[in-house]
PDB file of C-alpha atoms in Angstrom:
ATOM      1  CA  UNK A   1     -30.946  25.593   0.928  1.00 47.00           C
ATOM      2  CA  UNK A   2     -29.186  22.718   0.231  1.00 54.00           C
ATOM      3  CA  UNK A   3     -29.328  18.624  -0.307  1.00 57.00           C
ATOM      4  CA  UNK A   4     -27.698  16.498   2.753  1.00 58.00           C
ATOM      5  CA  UNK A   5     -24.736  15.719   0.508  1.00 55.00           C
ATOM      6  CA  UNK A   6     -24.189  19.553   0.356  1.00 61.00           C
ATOM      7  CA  UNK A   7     -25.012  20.378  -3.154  1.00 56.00           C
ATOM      8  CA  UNK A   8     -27.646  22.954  -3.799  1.00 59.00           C
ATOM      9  CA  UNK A   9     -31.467  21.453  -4.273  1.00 58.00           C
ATOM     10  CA  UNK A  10     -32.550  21.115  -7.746  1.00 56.00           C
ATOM     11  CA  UNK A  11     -28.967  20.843  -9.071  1.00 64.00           C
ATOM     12  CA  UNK A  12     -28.535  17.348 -10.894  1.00 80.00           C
ATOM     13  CA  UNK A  13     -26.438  15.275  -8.533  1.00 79.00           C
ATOM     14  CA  UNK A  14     -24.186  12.968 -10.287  1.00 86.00           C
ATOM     15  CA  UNK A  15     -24.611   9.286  -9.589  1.00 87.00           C
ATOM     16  CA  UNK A  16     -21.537   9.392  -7.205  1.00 85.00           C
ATOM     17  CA  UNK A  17     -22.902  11.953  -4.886  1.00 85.00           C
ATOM     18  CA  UNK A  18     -26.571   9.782  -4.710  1.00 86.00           C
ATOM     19  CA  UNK A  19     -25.090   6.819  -3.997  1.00 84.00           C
ATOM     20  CA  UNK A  20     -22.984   8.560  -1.120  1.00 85.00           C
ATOM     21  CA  UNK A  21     -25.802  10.167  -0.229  1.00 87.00           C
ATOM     22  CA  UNK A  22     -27.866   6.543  -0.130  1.00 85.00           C
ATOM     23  CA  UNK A  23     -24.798   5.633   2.016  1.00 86.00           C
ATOM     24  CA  UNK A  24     -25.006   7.665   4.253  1.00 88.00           C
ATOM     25  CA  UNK A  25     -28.681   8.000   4.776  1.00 89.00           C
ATOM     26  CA  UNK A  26     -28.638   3.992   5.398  1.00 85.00           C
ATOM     27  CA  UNK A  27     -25.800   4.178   7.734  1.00 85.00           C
ATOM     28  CA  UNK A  28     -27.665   6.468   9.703  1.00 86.00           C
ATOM     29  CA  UNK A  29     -30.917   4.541   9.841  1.00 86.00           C
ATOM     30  CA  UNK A  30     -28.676   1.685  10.812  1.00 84.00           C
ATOM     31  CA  UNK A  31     -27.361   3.569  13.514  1.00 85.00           C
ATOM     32  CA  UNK A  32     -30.476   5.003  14.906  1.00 87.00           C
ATOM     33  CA  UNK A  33     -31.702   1.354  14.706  1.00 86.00           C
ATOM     34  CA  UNK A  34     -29.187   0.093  17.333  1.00 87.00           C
ATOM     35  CA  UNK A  35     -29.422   3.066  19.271  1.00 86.00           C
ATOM     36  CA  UNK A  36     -33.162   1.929  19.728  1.00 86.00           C
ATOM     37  CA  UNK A  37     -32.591  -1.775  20.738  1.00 84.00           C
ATOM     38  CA  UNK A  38     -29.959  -0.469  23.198  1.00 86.00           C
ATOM     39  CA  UNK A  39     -32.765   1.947  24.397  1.00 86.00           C
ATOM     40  CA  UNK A  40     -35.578  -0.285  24.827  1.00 87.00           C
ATOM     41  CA  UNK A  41     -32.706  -3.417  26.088  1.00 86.00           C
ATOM     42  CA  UNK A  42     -32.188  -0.963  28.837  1.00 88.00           C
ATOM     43  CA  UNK A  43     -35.881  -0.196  29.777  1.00 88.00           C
ATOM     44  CA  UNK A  44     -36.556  -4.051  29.759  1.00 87.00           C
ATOM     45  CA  UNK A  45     -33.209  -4.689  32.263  1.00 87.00           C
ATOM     46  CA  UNK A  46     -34.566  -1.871  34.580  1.00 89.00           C
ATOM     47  CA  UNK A  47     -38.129  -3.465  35.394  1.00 89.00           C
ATOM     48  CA  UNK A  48     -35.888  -6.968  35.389  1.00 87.00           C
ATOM     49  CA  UNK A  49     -34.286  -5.462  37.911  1.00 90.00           C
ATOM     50  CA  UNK A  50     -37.133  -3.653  40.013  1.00 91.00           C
ATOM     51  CA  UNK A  51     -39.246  -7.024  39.658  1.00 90.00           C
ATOM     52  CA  UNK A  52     -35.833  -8.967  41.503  1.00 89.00           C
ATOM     53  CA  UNK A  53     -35.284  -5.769  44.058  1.00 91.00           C
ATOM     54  CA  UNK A  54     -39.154  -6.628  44.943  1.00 91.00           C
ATOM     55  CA  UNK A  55     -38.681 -10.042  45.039  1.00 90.00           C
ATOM     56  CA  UNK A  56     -35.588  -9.753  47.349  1.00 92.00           C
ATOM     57  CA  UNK A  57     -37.342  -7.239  49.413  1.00 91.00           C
ATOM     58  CA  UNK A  58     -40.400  -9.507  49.894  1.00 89.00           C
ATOM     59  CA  UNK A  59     -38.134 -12.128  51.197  1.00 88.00           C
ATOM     60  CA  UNK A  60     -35.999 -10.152  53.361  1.00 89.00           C
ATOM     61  CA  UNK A  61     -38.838  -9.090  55.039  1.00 83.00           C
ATOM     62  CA  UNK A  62     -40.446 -11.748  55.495  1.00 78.00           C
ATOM     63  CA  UNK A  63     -37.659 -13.340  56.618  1.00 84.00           C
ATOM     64  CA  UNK A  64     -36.200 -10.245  59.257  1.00 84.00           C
ATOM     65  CA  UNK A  65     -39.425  -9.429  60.219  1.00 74.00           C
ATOM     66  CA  UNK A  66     -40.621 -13.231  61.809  1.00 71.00           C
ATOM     67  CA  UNK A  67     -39.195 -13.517  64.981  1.00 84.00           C
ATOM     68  CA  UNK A  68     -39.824  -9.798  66.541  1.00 81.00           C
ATOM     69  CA  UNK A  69     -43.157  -9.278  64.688  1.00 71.00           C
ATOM     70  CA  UNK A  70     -44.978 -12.425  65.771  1.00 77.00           C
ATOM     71  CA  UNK A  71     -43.790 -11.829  69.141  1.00 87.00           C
ATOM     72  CA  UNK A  72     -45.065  -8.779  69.839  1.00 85.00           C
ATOM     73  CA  UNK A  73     -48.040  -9.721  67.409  1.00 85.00           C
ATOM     74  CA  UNK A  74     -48.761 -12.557  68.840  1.00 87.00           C
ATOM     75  CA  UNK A  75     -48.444 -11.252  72.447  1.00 91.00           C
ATOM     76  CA  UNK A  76     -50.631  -8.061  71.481  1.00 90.00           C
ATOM     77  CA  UNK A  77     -53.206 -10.391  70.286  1.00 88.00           C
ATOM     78  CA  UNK A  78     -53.007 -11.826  73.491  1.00 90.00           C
ATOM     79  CA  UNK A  79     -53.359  -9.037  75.642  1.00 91.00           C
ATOM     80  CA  UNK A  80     -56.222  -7.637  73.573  1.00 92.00           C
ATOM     81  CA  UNK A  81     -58.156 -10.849  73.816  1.00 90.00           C
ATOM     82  CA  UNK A  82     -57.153 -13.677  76.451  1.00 86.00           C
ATOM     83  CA  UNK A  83     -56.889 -15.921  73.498  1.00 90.00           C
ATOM     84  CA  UNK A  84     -54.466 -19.205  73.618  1.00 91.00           C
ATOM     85  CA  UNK A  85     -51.099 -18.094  72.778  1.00 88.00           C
ATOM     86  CA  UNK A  86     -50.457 -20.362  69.929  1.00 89.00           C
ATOM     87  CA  UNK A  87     -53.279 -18.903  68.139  1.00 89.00           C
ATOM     88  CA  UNK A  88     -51.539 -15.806  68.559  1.00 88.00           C
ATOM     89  CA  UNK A  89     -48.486 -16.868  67.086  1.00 86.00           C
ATOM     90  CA  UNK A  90     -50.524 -18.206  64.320  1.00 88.00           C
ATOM     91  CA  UNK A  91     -52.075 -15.263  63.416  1.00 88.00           C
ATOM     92  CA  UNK A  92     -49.341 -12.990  63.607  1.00 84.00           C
ATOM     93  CA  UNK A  93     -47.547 -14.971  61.397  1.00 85.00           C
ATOM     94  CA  UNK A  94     -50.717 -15.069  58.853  1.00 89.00           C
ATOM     95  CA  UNK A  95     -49.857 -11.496  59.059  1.00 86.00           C
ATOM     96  CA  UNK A  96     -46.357 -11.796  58.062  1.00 81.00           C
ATOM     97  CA  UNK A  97     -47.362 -13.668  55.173  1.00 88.00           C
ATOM     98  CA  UNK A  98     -49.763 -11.279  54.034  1.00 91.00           C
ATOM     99  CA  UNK A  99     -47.164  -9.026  53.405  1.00 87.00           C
ATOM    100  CA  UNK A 100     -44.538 -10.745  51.950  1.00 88.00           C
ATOM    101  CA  UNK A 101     -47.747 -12.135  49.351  1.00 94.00           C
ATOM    102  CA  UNK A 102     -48.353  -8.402  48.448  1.00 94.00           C
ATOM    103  CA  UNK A 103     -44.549  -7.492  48.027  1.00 90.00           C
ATOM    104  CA  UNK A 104     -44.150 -10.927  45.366  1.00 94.00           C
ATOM    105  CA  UNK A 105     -47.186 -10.088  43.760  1.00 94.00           C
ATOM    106  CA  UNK A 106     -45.767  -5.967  42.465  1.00 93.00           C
ATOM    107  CA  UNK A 107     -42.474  -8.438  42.040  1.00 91.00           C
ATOM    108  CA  UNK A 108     -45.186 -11.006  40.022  1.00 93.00           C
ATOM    109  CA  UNK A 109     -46.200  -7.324  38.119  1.00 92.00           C
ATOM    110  CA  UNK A 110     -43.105  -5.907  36.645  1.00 88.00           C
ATOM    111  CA  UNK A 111     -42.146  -9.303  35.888  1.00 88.00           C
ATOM    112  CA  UNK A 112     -44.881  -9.287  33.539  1.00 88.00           C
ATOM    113  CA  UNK A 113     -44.108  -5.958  31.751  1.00 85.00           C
ATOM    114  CA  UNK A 114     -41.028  -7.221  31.339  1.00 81.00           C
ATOM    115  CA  UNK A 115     -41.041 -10.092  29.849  1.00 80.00           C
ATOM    116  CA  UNK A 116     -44.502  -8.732  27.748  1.00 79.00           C
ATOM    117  CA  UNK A 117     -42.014  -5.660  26.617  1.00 74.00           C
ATOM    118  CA  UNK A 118     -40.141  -7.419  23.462  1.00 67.00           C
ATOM    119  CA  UNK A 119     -38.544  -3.891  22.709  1.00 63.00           C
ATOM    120  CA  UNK A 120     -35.887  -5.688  20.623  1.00 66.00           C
ATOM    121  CA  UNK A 121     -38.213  -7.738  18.670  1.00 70.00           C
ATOM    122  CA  UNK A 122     -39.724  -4.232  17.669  1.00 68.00           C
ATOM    123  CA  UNK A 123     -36.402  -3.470  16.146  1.00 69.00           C
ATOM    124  CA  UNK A 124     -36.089  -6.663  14.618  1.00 71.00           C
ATOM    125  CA  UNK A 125     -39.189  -6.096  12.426  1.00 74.00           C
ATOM    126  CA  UNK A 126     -38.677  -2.546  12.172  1.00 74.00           C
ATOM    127  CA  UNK A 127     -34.969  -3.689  10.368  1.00 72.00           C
ATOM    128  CA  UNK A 128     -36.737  -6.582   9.140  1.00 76.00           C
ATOM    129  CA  UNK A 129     -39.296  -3.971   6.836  1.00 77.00           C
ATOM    130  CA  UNK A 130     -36.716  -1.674   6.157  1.00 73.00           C
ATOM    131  CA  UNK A 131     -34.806  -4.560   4.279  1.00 71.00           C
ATOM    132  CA  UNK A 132     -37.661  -5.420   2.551  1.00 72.00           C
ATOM    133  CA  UNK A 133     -38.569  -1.973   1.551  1.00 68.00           C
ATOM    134  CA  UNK A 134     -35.148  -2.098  -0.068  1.00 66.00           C
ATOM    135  CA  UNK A 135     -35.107  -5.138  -1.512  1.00 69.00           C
ATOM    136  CA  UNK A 136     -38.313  -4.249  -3.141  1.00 69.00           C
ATOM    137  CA  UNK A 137     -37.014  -1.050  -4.557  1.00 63.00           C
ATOM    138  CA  UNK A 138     -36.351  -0.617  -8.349  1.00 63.00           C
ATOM    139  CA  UNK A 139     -33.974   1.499  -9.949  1.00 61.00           C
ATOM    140  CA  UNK A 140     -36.011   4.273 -11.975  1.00 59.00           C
ATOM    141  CA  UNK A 141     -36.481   3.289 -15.609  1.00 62.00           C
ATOM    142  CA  UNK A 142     -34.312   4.664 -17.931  1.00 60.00           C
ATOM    143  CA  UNK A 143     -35.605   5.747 -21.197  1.00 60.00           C
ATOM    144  CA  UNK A 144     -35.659   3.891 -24.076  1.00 62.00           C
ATOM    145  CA  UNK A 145     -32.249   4.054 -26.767  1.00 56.00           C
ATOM    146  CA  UNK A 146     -33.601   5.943 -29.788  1.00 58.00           C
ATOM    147  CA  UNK A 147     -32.761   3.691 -32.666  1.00 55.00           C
ATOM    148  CA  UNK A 148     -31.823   6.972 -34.699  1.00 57.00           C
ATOM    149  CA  UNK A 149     -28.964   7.600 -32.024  1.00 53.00           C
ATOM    150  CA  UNK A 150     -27.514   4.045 -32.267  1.00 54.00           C
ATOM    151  CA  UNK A 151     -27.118   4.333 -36.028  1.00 56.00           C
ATOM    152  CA  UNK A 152     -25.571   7.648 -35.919  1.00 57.00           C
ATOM    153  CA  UNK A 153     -22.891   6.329 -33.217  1.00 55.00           C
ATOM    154  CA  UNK A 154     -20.583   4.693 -35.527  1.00 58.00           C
ATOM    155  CA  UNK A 155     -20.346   7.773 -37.398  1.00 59.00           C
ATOM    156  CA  UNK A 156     -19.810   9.739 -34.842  1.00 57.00           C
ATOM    157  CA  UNK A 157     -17.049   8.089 -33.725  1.00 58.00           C
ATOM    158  CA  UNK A 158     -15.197   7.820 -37.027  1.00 61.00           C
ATOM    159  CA  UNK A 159     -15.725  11.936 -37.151  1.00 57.00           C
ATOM    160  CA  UNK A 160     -14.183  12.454 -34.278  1.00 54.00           C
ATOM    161  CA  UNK A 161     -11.517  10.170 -34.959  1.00 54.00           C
ATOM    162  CA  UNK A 162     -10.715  11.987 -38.142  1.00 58.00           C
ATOM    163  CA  UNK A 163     -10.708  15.385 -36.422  1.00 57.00           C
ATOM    164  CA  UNK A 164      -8.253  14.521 -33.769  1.00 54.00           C
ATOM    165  CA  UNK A 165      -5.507  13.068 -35.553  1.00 50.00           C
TER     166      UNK A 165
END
């Protein structure tokens, strides 16, 4: 088993291979966090797009269906009751509009979970909390110098010094 960086767990890792690893770990949450706004950008554009195909649908029918409906509507109505035939055309077109009503109000629905969707304000906080997480975060204390090292340095130094040249 092995760290992401490659080096085997419980090894120390030199400060290097953390921060690469840091890198690379943040460049991949980066990525994933686009990869999520383009997701939910293209869920959002697809009920934009069945809310206008129902729109467009209502109105093409509506407006294709007029003249040959509401005359044989209207002349059905007719037949089936010896009623004036203006108030057969009337009715039959009532009809008509009935149906183009229903067809703009599913348009009138997905418009709704669209624009109710925010999928890339989601992102924007999620990036939003991840900064802040970061920003937040504090580099592990290091422990205290030990006075009895820092007097002994100077020494040390000289010793070596000495025993080199």
């Amino acid at each position: 088993m092995s760290a992401p960086d490659g080096s085997p767990v419980g090894a120390e890792r030199s400060i290097g291979q953390l921060f690469a690893s840091a890198t690379t770990e943040m460049s991949a949450l980066v990525h994933d966090e686009i990869a999520l706004a383009k997701a939910q950008l293209k869920q959002d554009v697809k009920r934009g797009a069945t809310s206008g195909g129902a729109f467009m649908v209502a109105g093409g029918v509506l407006l294709f269906s007029l003249p040959m409906l509401n005359f044989a509507l209207a002349y059905g109505i007719r037949t089936w009751s010896d009623w004036n035939l203006a108030i057969c055309f009337v009715l039959s077109f009532a009809a008509n509009v009935l149906i183009a009503l229903v067809l703009a109000l599913i348009g009138v629905v997905f418009a709704k979970k669209a624009k109710k969707s925010k999928g890339p304000q989601k992102v924007a906080a999620s990036v939003k909390e991840t900064a802040g997480v970061l920003q937040n975060a504090k580099p592990h204390p290091r422990p205290a110098a030990r006075p009895e090292l820092e007097d002994r340095a100077p020494a040390a130094i000289e010793a070596v010094a000495r025993s080199s040249s």
